[in-house]
CSV table of C-alpha atoms in Angstrom, one decimal:
chain,number,residue,atom,x,y,z
Y,4,MET,CA,0.0,0.0,0.0
Y,5,MET,CA,2.8,2.4,1.0
Y,6,ILE,CA,4.6,1.6,-2.3
Y,7,SER,CA,1.4,2.3,-4.2
Y,8,ILE,CA,1.0,5.7,-2.5
Y,9,LYS,CA,4.6,6.6,-3.1
Y,10,LYS,CA,4.2,5.7,-6.8
Y,11,ARG,CA,1.2,7.9,-7.1
Y,12,ARG,CA,3.0,10.8,-5.4
Y,13,LEU,CA,6.0,10.3,-7.6
Y,14,ASN,CA,3.8,10.2,-10.7
Y,15,SER,CA,2.0,13.4,-9.5
Y,16,MET,CA,5.3,15.1,-8.8
Y,17,LEU,CA,6.7,14.1,-12.2
Y,18,GLY,CA,3.5,15.3,-13.9
Y,19,CYS,CA,3.9,18.7,-12.2
Y,20,ILE,CA,7.5,18.9,-13.2
Y,21,PHE,CA,6.8,17.9,-16.8
Y,22,LEU,CA,4.0,20.5,-16.9
Y,23,CYS,CA,6.3,23.2,-15.5
Y,24,ILE,CA,9.0,22.3,-18.0
Y,25,THR,CA,6.5,22.5,-20.8
Y,26,TYR,CA,5.4,25.9,-19.8
Y,27,VAL,CA,8.9,27.2,-19.4
Y,28,LYS,CA,9.9,25.8,-22.8
Y,29,SER,CA,6.8,27.5,-24.3
Y,30,LEU,CA,7.8,30.8,-22.5
Y,31,PHE,CA,11.3,30.6,-23.9
Y,32,LEU,CA,9.8,29.9,-27.4
Y,33,PHE,CA,7.7,33.0,-27.0
Y,34,LEU,CA,10.7,35.1,-25.9
Y,35,GLY,CA,12.8,33.7,-28.8
Y,36,PHE,CA,10.1,34.8,-31.2
Y,37,ILE,CA,10.4,38.3,-29.9
Y,38,ILE,CA,14.2,38.3,-30.2
Y,39,VAL,CA,14.0,37.1,-33.8
Y,40,SER,CA,11.4,39.7,-34.5
Y,41,GLN,CA,13.7,42.4,-33.0
Y,42,THR,CA,16.5,41.2,-35.3
Y,43,ILE,CA,14.2,41.4,-38.4
Y,44,THR,CA,13.0,44.8,-37.2
Y,45,ALA,CA,16.6,46.1,-37.0
Y,46,GLN,CA,17.1,45.0,-40.6
Y,47,GLU,CA,13.9,46.8,-41.6
Y,48,GLU,CA,15.2,50.0,-40.0
Y,49,ASN,CA,18.4,49.7,-42.0
Y,50,ASN,CA,16.3,49.3,-45.1
Y,51,ARG,CA,14.4,52.5,-44.1
Y,52,ARG,CA,10.9,51.2,-44.8
Y,53,LEU,CA,8.7,53.7,-43.0
Y,54,ARG,CA,6.0,52.6,-40.5
Y,55,SER,CA,3.6,54.9,-42.3
Y,56,GLN,CA,4.1,52.8,-45.5
Y,57,LEU,CA,2.8,49.3,-46.2
Y,58,SER,CA,5.1,46.4,-46.3
Y,59,PRO,CA,5.8,45.0,-49.8
Y,60,PHE,CA,3.4,42.1,-49.1
Y,61,LEU,CA,0.6,44.3,-47.8
Y,62,SER,CA,0.9,46.8,-50.7
Y,63,LYS,CA,-0.1,44.0,-53.1
Y,64,SER,CA,-2.9,42.7,-50.9
Y,65,TYR,CA,-6.7,43.2,-50.8
Y,66,PHE,CA,-9.8,42.0,-49.0
Y,67,SER,CA,-13.3,41.6,-50.3
Y,68,PHE,CA,-16.7,41.0,-48.6
Y,69,ASN,CA,-19.5,39.5,-50.6
Y,70,PHE,CA,-23.1,38.7,-49.7
Y,71,GLY,CA,-25.9,36.9,-51.5
Y,72,GLY,CA,-27.7,33.5,-51.8
Y,73,ILE,CA,-26.5,30.0,-51.2
Y,74,TYR,CA,-28.1,26.7,-52.2
Y,75,TYR,CA,-27.5,23.1,-51.4
Y,76,PRO,CA,-30.2,20.5,-52.4
Y,77,TYR,CA,-30.4,18.4,-49.1
Y,78,SER,CA,-33.2,15.9,-49.0
Y,79,ASN,CA,-34.3,12.8,-47.1
Y,80,GLU,CA,-31.9,10.8,-49.2
Y,81,ASN,CA,-29.1,12.3,-47.2
Y,82,LEU,CA,-30.5,10.9,-43.9
Y,83,LYS,CA,-29.6,7.4,-42.6
Y,84,GLU,CA,-32.0,4.7,-43.7
Y,85,GLY,CA,-35.0,4.6,-41.4
Y,86,TYR,CA,-35.1,8.3,-40.8
Y,87,THR,CA,-37.2,10.9,-42.7
Y,88,SER,CA,-38.1,14.5,-42.3
Y,89,SER,CA,-41.3,16.4,-43.1
Y,90,GLY,CA,-39.4,19.1,-44.8
Y,91,THR,CA,-36.4,21.4,-44.7
Y,92,LYS,CA,-35.7,25.0,-43.6
Y,93,MET,CA,-33.0,27.1,-45.2
Y,94,ASN,CA,-32.1,30.8,-44.9
Y,95,ALA,CA,-30.4,31.4,-48.3
Y,96,PHE,CA,-28.6,34.5,-47.2
Y,97,SER,CA,-24.9,33.9,-47.0
Y,98,GLY,CA,-21.5,35.5,-47.2
Y,99,ARG,CA,-18.0,35.0,-48.6
Y,100,LEU,CA,-15.0,36.9,-47.2
Y,101,LEU,CA,-11.7,36.8,-49.0
Y,102,LEU,CA,-8.1,37.9,-48.4
Y,103,GLY,CA,-6.0,38.1,-51.6
Y,104,TYR,CA,-2.4,38.7,-52.7
Y,105,LYS,CA,-1.7,39.9,-56.2
Y,106,LEU,CA,1.0,37.7,-57.8
Y,107,SER,CA,0.8,39.9,-60.9
Y,108,ASN,CA,-1.6,42.5,-62.3
Y,109,ASN,CA,-4.1,39.9,-63.3
Y,110,THR,CA,-3.4,36.9,-61.1
Y,111,ALA,CA,-4.0,36.6,-57.4
Y,112,LEU,CA,-3.9,34.0,-54.6
Y,113,GLN,CA,-7.0,34.0,-52.3
Y,114,PHE,CA,-7.8,32.7,-48.9
Y,115,GLY,CA,-11.4,32.9,-47.6
Y,116,VAL,CA,-14.5,31.4,-46.1
Y,117,ILE,CA,-18.0,30.6,-47.3
Y,118,ARG,CA,-20.8,30.2,-44.8
Y,119,PRO,CA,-24.6,30.8,-44.5
Y,120,ALA,CA,-26.1,33.3,-42.1
Y,121,SER,CA,-27.9,30.5,-40.4
Y,122,TRP,CA,-27.7,26.7,-40.6
Y,123,PHE,CA,-29.8,24.4,-42.8
Y,124,SER,CA,-32.4,22.4,-40.8
Y,125,PHE,CA,-34.4,19.2,-41.3
Y,126,LYS,CA,-37.9,19.3,-39.7
Y,127,ASP,CA,-39.6,16.6,-37.6
Y,128,ILE,CA,-37.1,13.8,-37.9
Y,129,GLU,CA,-37.8,12.3,-34.5
Y,130,TYR,CA,-40.9,14.3,-33.3
Y,131,LYS,CA,-43.2,17.0,-34.5
Y,132,GLY,CA,-41.8,20.5,-34.1
Y,133,GLN,CA,-38.2,19.4,-34.0
Y,134,GLU,CA,-35.6,21.2,-36.1
Y,135,SER,CA,-32.2,19.4,-36.6
Y,136,SER,CA,-29.5,21.6,-38.0
Y,137,VAL,CA,-26.7,20.8,-40.3
Y,138,TRP,CA,-23.6,23.1,-40.0
Y,139,VAL,CA,-21.6,23.5,-43.2
Y,140,ASN,CA,-18.6,25.7,-43.5
Y,141,ALA,CA,-16.0,25.9,-46.3
Y,142,TRP,CA,-12.5,27.5,-46.2
Y,143,THR,CA,-10.9,28.0,-49.6
Y,144,ILE,CA,-7.5,28.6,-51.1
Y,145,SER,CA,-7.7,29.5,-54.8
Y,146,LEU,CA,-6.1,31.2,-57.8
Y,147,LYS,CA,-8.0,34.0,-59.4
Y,148,GLN,CA,-7.3,35.0,-63.0
Y,149,ASN,CA,-8.6,38.3,-64.5
Y,150,ILE,CA,-9.3,38.8,-68.1
Y,151,ASN,CA,-9.8,42.4,-69.2
Y,152,VAL,CA,-13.0,42.9,-71.2
Y,153,PHE,CA,-13.4,46.7,-71.1
Y,154,LYS,CA,-11.3,49.6,-69.7
Y,155,LYS,CA,-12.7,49.2,-66.2
Y,156,THR,CA,-14.3,45.8,-66.4
Y,157,ASP,CA,-12.7,42.4,-65.9
Y,158,PHE,CA,-14.1,38.9,-66.3
Y,159,PHE,CA,-12.4,36.4,-63.9
Y,160,ILE,CA,-12.2,32.7,-63.2
Y,161,GLU,CA,-11.3,31.0,-60.0
Y,162,LEU,CA,-9.9,27.5,-59.3
Y,163,GLY,CA,-8.8,26.1,-56.0
Y,164,VAL,CA,-9.4,23.7,-53.1
Y,165,ALA,CA,-11.9,23.9,-50.3
Y,166,ASN,CA,-11.8,22.4,-46.8
Y,167,THR,CA,-15.5,21.5,-46.2
Y,168,SER,CA,-16.6,20.7,-42.7
Y,169,ARG,CA,-20.1,19.4,-41.9
Y,170,VAL,CA,-21.5,19.0,-38.4
Y,171,GLY,CA,-24.3,16.5,-38.8
Y,172,ILE,CA,-27.3,15.2,-36.8
Y,173,TYR,CA,-27.1,12.6,-34.0
Y,174,ASN,CA,-29.6,10.8,-31.8
Y,175,ASN,CA,-27.4,10.4,-28.8
Y,176,ASP,CA,-24.4,8.6,-30.4
Y,177,THR,CA,-26.4,7.2,-33.3
Y,178,PRO,CA,-25.7,9.1,-36.5
Y,179,ILE,CA,-28.7,10.3,-38.5
Y,180,TYR,CA,-26.6,12.4,-40.8
Y,181,GLU,CA,-22.9,11.9,-40.1
Y,182,SER,CA,-20.3,14.7,-39.5
Y,183,VAL,CA,-17.5,14.8,-42.0
Y,184,ARG,CA,-14.6,16.9,-43.1
Y,185,TYR,CA,-13.1,16.6,-46.6
Y,186,ILE,CA,-11.1,18.4,-49.3
Y,187,SER,CA,-12.8,19.2,-52.6
Y,188,SER,CA,-12.3,21.6,-55.5
Y,189,VAL,CA,-13.8,25.1,-55.7
Y,190,LEU,CA,-14.7,26.8,-58.9
Y,191,GLY,CA,-15.8,30.3,-59.5
Y,192,THR,CA,-16.4,33.0,-62.1
Y,193,GLY,CA,-17.6,36.6,-62.1
Y,194,ILE,CA,-17.2,40.2,-63.2
Y,195,GLN,CA,-15.4,43.0,-61.4
Y,196,TYR,CA,-15.7,46.7,-62.1
Y,197,ARG,CA,-13.1,49.3,-61.0
Y,198,LEU,CA,-14.6,52.3,-59.3
Y,199,ASN,CA,-11.2,53.8,-58.5
Y,200,GLU,CA,-7.7,52.7,-57.6
Y,201,LYS,CA,-8.8,51.3,-54.3
Y,202,TRP,CA,-12.4,50.0,-54.7
Y,203,ASP,CA,-13.9,47.3,-57.1
Y,204,LEU,CA,-17.4,46.1,-57.3
Y,205,MET,CA,-17.8,42.3,-57.7
Y,206,LEU,CA,-20.5,39.9,-59.0
Y,207,MET,CA,-19.6,36.3,-58.7
Y,208,THR,CA,-20.8,32.7,-58.5
Y,209,THR,CA,-19.0,30.0,-56.6
Y,210,TYR,CA,-19.5,26.2,-57.0
Y,211,LEU,CA,-18.4,23.3,-54.8
Y,212,PRO,CA,-19.1,19.9,-56.5
Y,213,LYS,CA,-21.2,17.1,-55.0
Y,214,SER,CA,-19.3,14.5,-53.0
Y,215,ILE,CA,-20.9,11.1,-53.2
Y,216,SER,CA,-18.4,9.4,-50.8
Y,217,ASN,CA,-19.2,12.0,-48.1
Y,218,ASN,CA,-23.0,12.2,-48.8
Y,219,GLN,CA,-22.8,15.9,-49.5
Y,220,PRO,CA,-24.7,17.6,-52.2
Y,221,TYR,CA,-23.2,20.4,-54.3
Y,222,THR,CA,-23.0,24.0,-53.0
Y,223,LEU,CA,-23.9,27.0,-55.3
Y,224,GLN,CA,-23.4,30.5,-54.1
Y,225,SER,CA,-24.1,33.8,-56.0
Y,226,THR,CA,-23.0,37.1,-54.4
Y,227,PHE,CA,-22.5,40.8,-54.9
Y,228,GLY,CA,-19.8,42.6,-53.0
Y,229,ALA,CA,-16.8,45.0,-53.0
Y,230,LYS,CA,-13.1,44.6,-53.0
Y,231,TYR,CA,-10.7,47.0,-51.3
Y,232,ASN,CA,-7.2,47.1,-52.7
Y,233,LEU,CA,-4.4,48.3,-50.3
Y,234,LYS,CA,-2.3,51.0,-51.9
Y,235,GLN,CA,1.2,52.1,-51.0
Y,236,VAL,CA,1.5,55.5,-49.3
Y,237,PRO,CA,3.9,57.7,-51.3
Y,238,LYS,CA,7.2,58.2,-49.5
Y,239,ASN,CA,7.0,62.0,-49.2
Y,240,LEU,CA,3.5,61.7,-47.6
Y,241,ALA,CA,4.7,58.9,-45.3
Y,242,GLU,CA,7.6,61.0,-44.1
Y,243,LYS,CA,5.3,63.9,-43.5
Y,244,TYR,CA,3.1,61.6,-41.3
Y,245,LEU,CA,6.1,60.5,-39.3
Y,246,SER,CA,7.5,64.0,-38.9
Y,247,ASP,CA,4.2,65.2,-37.3
Y,248,LYS,CA,4.7,64.4,-33.6
Y,249,SER,CA,1.1,65.5,-32.7
Y,250,TYR,CA,-0.1,61.9,-32.8
Y,251,PHE,CA,1.4,59.0,-30.8
Y,252,PHE,CA,1.8,55.5,-32.2
Y,253,PRO,CA,3.8,53.0,-30.1
Y,254,LYS,CA,6.6,51.4,-32.0
Y,255,GLN,CA,6.3,48.2,-29.9
Y,256,PHE,CA,5.0,47.3,-26.4
Y,257,VAL,CA,4.6,44.4,-24.0
Y,258,ASN,CA,1.9,43.8,-21.5
Y,259,VAL,CA,0.9,41.3,-18.8
Y,260,GLY,CA,-2.7,40.5,-18.1
Y,261,TYR,CA,-4.9,38.6,-15.7
Y,262,GLY,CA,-8.6,37.7,-15.9
Y,263,SER,CA,-11.1,35.8,-13.7
Y,264,GLY,CA,-14.3,34.0,-14.6
Y,265,ASN,CA,-15.7,35.2,-11.2
Y,266,LEU,CA,-16.5,38.5,-12.9
Y,267,GLY,CA,-18.8,36.6,-15.2
Y,268,PHE,CA,-19.1,36.5,-19.0
Y,269,PHE,CA,-21.8,39.1,-19.7
Y,270,THR,CA,-19.4,41.1,-21.9
Y,271,ASN,CA,-18.6,38.0,-24.0
Y,272,ARG,CA,-22.2,37.1,-24.3
Y,273,PHE,CA,-23.3,40.6,-25.1
Y,274,PHE,CA,-20.9,40.9,-28.1
Y,275,SER,CA,-22.0,37.5,-29.4
Y,276,ALA,CA,-25.7,38.4,-29.0
Y,277,LYS,CA,-26.2,35.7,-26.3
Y,278,ALA,CA,-26.7,37.8,-23.2
Y,279,LYS,CA,-29.8,37.5,-21.0
Y,280,ALA,CA,-31.4,40.4,-19.2
Y,281,GLY,CA,-34.8,40.1,-17.6
Y,282,ASN,CA,-37.2,38.6,-20.1
Y,283,TYR,CA,-34.8,39.2,-23.0
Y,284,GLU,CA,-32.6,36.5,-24.4
Y,285,SER,CA,-30.1,36.8,-27.3
Y,286,LEU,CA,-29.4,40.4,-26.2
Y,287,GLY,CA,-26.4,42.1,-27.7
Y,288,ILE,CA,-24.4,42.8,-30.8
Y,289,PRO,CA,-23.2,39.8,-32.9
Y,290,ILE,CA,-19.6,41.0,-33.6
Y,291,PHE,CA,-17.7,38.4,-31.6
Y,292,TRP,CA,-18.0,34.8,-30.3
Y,293,HIS,CA,-18.7,33.1,-27.0
Y,294,GLY,CA,-18.0,29.4,-26.7
Y,295,ASP,CA,-19.1,26.1,-25.2
Y,296,LEU,CA,-16.3,26.3,-22.5
Y,297,GLU,CA,-15.6,29.2,-20.1
Y,298,ALA,CA,-12.2,29.7,-18.6
Y,299,LYS,CA,-12.0,30.1,-14.8
Y,300,SER,CA,-8.8,32.2,-14.7
Y,301,VAL,CA,-6.3,33.4,-17.3
Y,302,PHE,CA,-2.8,34.8,-17.4
Y,303,SER,CA,-1.3,36.3,-20.5
Y,304,LEU,CA,2.0,37.8,-21.8
Y,305,THR,CA,1.7,39.7,-25.0
Y,306,TYR,CA,4.1,41.5,-27.4
Y,307,GLN,CA,2.7,43.9,-30.1
Y,308,ARG,CA,4.4,46.0,-32.8
Y,309,THR,CA,3.0,48.6,-35.2
Y,310,ALA,CA,3.4,47.4,-38.7
Y,311,PHE,CA,1.6,50.3,-40.4
Y,312,ARG,CA,-0.1,53.5,-39.3
Y,313,THR,CA,-2.0,56.3,-40.9
Y,314,LYS,CA,-1.6,59.9,-40.0
Y,315,ARG,CA,-3.9,59.9,-36.9
Y,316,TYR,CA,-6.6,57.3,-36.4
Y,317,PHE,CA,-5.6,53.8,-37.4
Y,318,SER,CA,-2.8,51.3,-37.1
Y,319,LEU,CA,-2.3,47.7,-38.2
Y,320,ASP,CA,-0.2,45.8,-35.7
Y,321,TRP,CA,1.1,42.3,-35.3
Y,322,GLY,CA,1.8,40.4,-32.2
Y,323,ALA,CA,2.6,37.2,-30.3
Y,324,SER,CA,1.2,35.9,-27.0
Y,325,PHE,CA,1.5,33.2,-24.4
Y,326,THR,CA,-1.8,32.6,-22.6
Y,327,PHE,CA,-2.3,30.2,-19.7
Y,328,PHE,CA,-5.7,29.4,-18.4
Y,329,ASN,CA,-7.7,27.1,-16.1
Y,330,THR,CA,-11.2,25.7,-16.5
Y,331,PRO,CA,-14.0,25.0,-13.9
Y,332,LYS,CA,-13.1,21.3,-13.9
Y,333,LYS,CA,-9.4,22.1,-13.2
Y,334,SER,CA,-8.0,21.5,-16.7
Y,335,SER,CA,-4.8,23.6,-17.2
Y,336,LEU,CA,-3.6,24.5,-20.6
Y,337,TYR,CA,-1.7,27.1,-22.6
Y,338,ALA,CA,-1.9,28.7,-26.0
Y,339,LEU,CA,0.8,30.2,-28.2
Y,340,SER,CA,-0.4,32.7,-30.8
Y,341,ILE,CA,0.6,35.1,-33.5
Y,342,PHE,CA,-2.0,37.5,-34.7
Y,343,PRO,CA,-2.9,40.7,-36.5
Y,344,VAL,CA,-4.5,43.7,-34.7
Y,345,LEU,CA,-6.7,46.5,-36.1
Y,346,ARG,CA,-6.3,49.5,-33.7
Y,347,PHE,CA,-8.6,52.5,-34.0
Y,348,TYR,CA,-7.7,55.7,-31.9
Y,349,LEU,CA,-11.0,57.2,-30.8
Y,350,PHE,CA,-9.8,60.3,-29.1
Y,351,ARG,CA,-6.5,61.8,-28.1
Y,352,THR,CA,-5.4,64.2,-25.4
Y,353,LYS,CA,-2.1,65.6,-24.2
Y,354,GLY,CA,-1.6,62.8,-21.7
Y,355,VAL,CA,-3.9,60.0,-22.8
Y,356,ASP,CA,-4.7,58.3,-26.1
Y,357,PHE,CA,-7.9,56.1,-26.0
Y,358,TYR,CA,-8.3,53.2,-28.5
Y,359,THR,CA,-10.3,50.2,-29.4
Y,360,ASN,CA,-8.8,47.1,-31.0
Y,361,TYR,CA,-10.0,44.0,-32.8
Y,362,SER,CA,-8.1,40.8,-33.8
Y,363,VAL,CA,-9.3,37.7,-35.6
Y,364,ILE,CA,-7.9,34.4,-36.9
Y,365,GLY,CA,-4.6,34.5,-35.1
Y,366,PRO,CA,-3.0,31.1,-35.8
Y,367,THR,CA,-2.6,29.3,-32.4
Y,368,TYR,CA,-1.2,26.2,-30.9
Y,369,ILE,CA,-3.2,25.1,-27.9
Y,370,SER,CA,-1.8,22.4,-25.6
Y,371,LYS,CA,-5.0,20.3,-25.3
Y,372,SER,CA,-7.7,19.5,-27.8
Y,373,THR,CA,-10.0,17.8,-25.2
Y,374,ILE,CA,-10.9,20.2,-22.4
Y,375,ASP,CA,-13.2,19.3,-19.5
Y,376,GLY,CA,-14.2,16.2,-21.5
Y,377,ILE,CA,-15.3,18.3,-24.5
Y,378,LYS,CA,-13.5,17.8,-27.8
Y,379,THR,CA,-12.6,21.1,-29.4
Y,380,GLY,CA,-10.9,19.8,-32.6
Y,381,THR,CA,-7.2,19.6,-32.8
Y,382,GLU,CA,-4.3,21.5,-31.2
Y,383,PHE,CA,-4.4,24.0,-34.1
Y,384,THR,CA,-6.9,26.7,-33.6
Y,385,TYR,CA,-7.4,30.5,-33.9
Y,386,GLN,CA,-7.3,33.3,-31.3
Y,387,ASP,CA,-9.7,36.2,-31.5
Y,388,PHE,CA,-9.9,39.2,-29.1
Y,389,MET,CA,-11.5,42.7,-28.9
Y,390,GLY,CA,-11.1,45.4,-26.3
Y,391,VAL,CA,-10.3,49.0,-25.4
Y,392,GLY,CA,-7.3,50.6,-23.8
Y,393,VAL,CA,-5.2,53.7,-23.2
Y,394,PHE,CA,-1.6,54.8,-23.6
Y,395,PHE,CA,-0.7,57.3,-20.9
Y,396,GLY,CA,2.2,58.9,-19.1
Y,397,SER,CA,4.6,61.8,-19.8
Y,398,SER,CA,5.6,60.2,-23.1
Y,399,LYS,CA,2.7,57.8,-23.2
Y,400,GLN,CA,5.0,55.0,-22.2
Y,401,TYR,CA,2.4,53.1,-20.1
Y,402,ASN,CA,-0.5,51.0,-21.4
Y,403,LEU,CA,-3.8,49.8,-19.7
Y,404,ASP,CA,-6.0,47.4,-21.7
Y,405,VAL,CA,-9.1,45.3,-21.1
Y,406,LYS,CA,-10.3,42.7,-23.6
Y,407,ILE,CA,-12.3,39.6,-24.1
Y,408,MET,CA,-10.9,36.6,-26.0
Y,409,HIS,CA,-12.0,33.5,-27.8
Y,410,TYR,CA,-10.4,30.3,-29.1
Y,411,SER,CA,-12.0,28.1,-31.8
Y,412,ASN,CA,-11.0,26.6,-35.2
Y,413,GLY,CA,-13.6,28.4,-37.3
Y,414,ASN,CA,-15.3,25.1,-38.2
Y,415,ILE,CA,-12.3,24.0,-40.1
Y,416,PHE,CA,-12.9,20.7,-38.2
Y,417,THR,CA,-16.2,19.0,-37.3
Y,418,GLN,CA,-15.5,19.5,-33.6
Y,419,ASN,CA,-15.3,23.2,-32.8
Y,420,ALA,CA,-16.4,23.8,-29.2
Y,421,GLY,CA,-15.0,27.3,-28.6
Y,422,VAL,CA,-13.4,28.6,-25.4
Y,423,ALA,CA,-14.5,31.9,-24.0
Y,424,ILE,CA,-11.9,33.9,-22.0
Y,425,PRO,CA,-13.3,36.4,-19.5
Y,426,LEU,CA,-12.3,40.0,-19.2
Y,427,VAL,CA,-8.5,40.3,-19.2
Y,428,PHE,CA,-7.0,43.3,-17.5
Y,429,SER,CA,-3.5,44.2,-18.7
Y,430,PHE,CA,-0.7,46.6,-17.9
Y,431,GLY,CA,2.0,47.3,-20.3
Y,432,TYR,CA,5.1,49.4,-21.2
Y,433,THR,CA,6.2,50.7,-24.6
Y,434,LEU,CA,9.6,49.8,-25.9
Y,435,PRO,CA,11.9,52.0,-28.0
């Protein structure tokens, strides 16, 4: 008995030591990332690329947002034998968001997502009044080729691959319509019209073919949208922005943060339109995400650097973070992330600059994929956050920040139980 107890204690001790070593290694990896970035930064300074100018990569980039109708011909044939529905329900409104990089004047590489505004549903499969939803999400990588038709009008074709993820329907553990993830082709065509050097209007149709082996019908989407082309700021104007010392932009800064679930998750729920107040449910603004899991406590160490800034109101930053958190059932895990940040300065005074920020799809390694018995996908996921903050002090060298965070894989995988991080309060210091 004593030997058994000693073994358990030894295993527990070794587990704690291993966990500590893992966290220390991750912390050193994070610090190493900062050191490397500092070396790259020094080289950039030598090359004299101004922070008020876009990097060569960004200067050839664009993003587009497109909205329209989506159609997939689901039927009872898709359900497992022995199950039928009385009908289907589909909201055809959908969107497609794209980030693109111009390989040449007429050829671009695109990364994006296709998804409906609300999920498709089968009616009355097991009982009257029941609605069973099917979640389908497609992330795409494609090549887009423009063919000039008129002076301001291009016809284009698109060819690439799509990661299609479907969350199906289950009766306990019995599949009625199985979940699946698979790779398929994506085809597209359309017309774009140049309004000016920055904005294009787009009309396009996107097609994902039927997959018999995965019991998935074809997907057809038609959308209308706009494309914004990032343009390099002329050097003389960029130098003028930098020489104007009226507006503060930090070159780089670090901060340390802590959050506790004891404060609740009302903010997370409000900005994902899931808050409850009195008789009202689904209260809020749907501009963020909540999650199936809620962290109990969180510690974060974050580094951020300004990559591009305008004259006064906006900056595009990039960063890296190490985040450690606990859950109500005493799971402990960490996440390593790199991420972009959109920062908007709302008002400025002599001693304080107030901002809001927003970050999405920051590639992340998370140390566990099963948390509190819930499967969240794989160790690859995304980090998102939004918040407000201030720079203050005699030279605005100090930073206070409060934000909410979220981890999920964006339905790249069939299992996507998101993690909600409570309000994180951070204190930071700007670096030269």
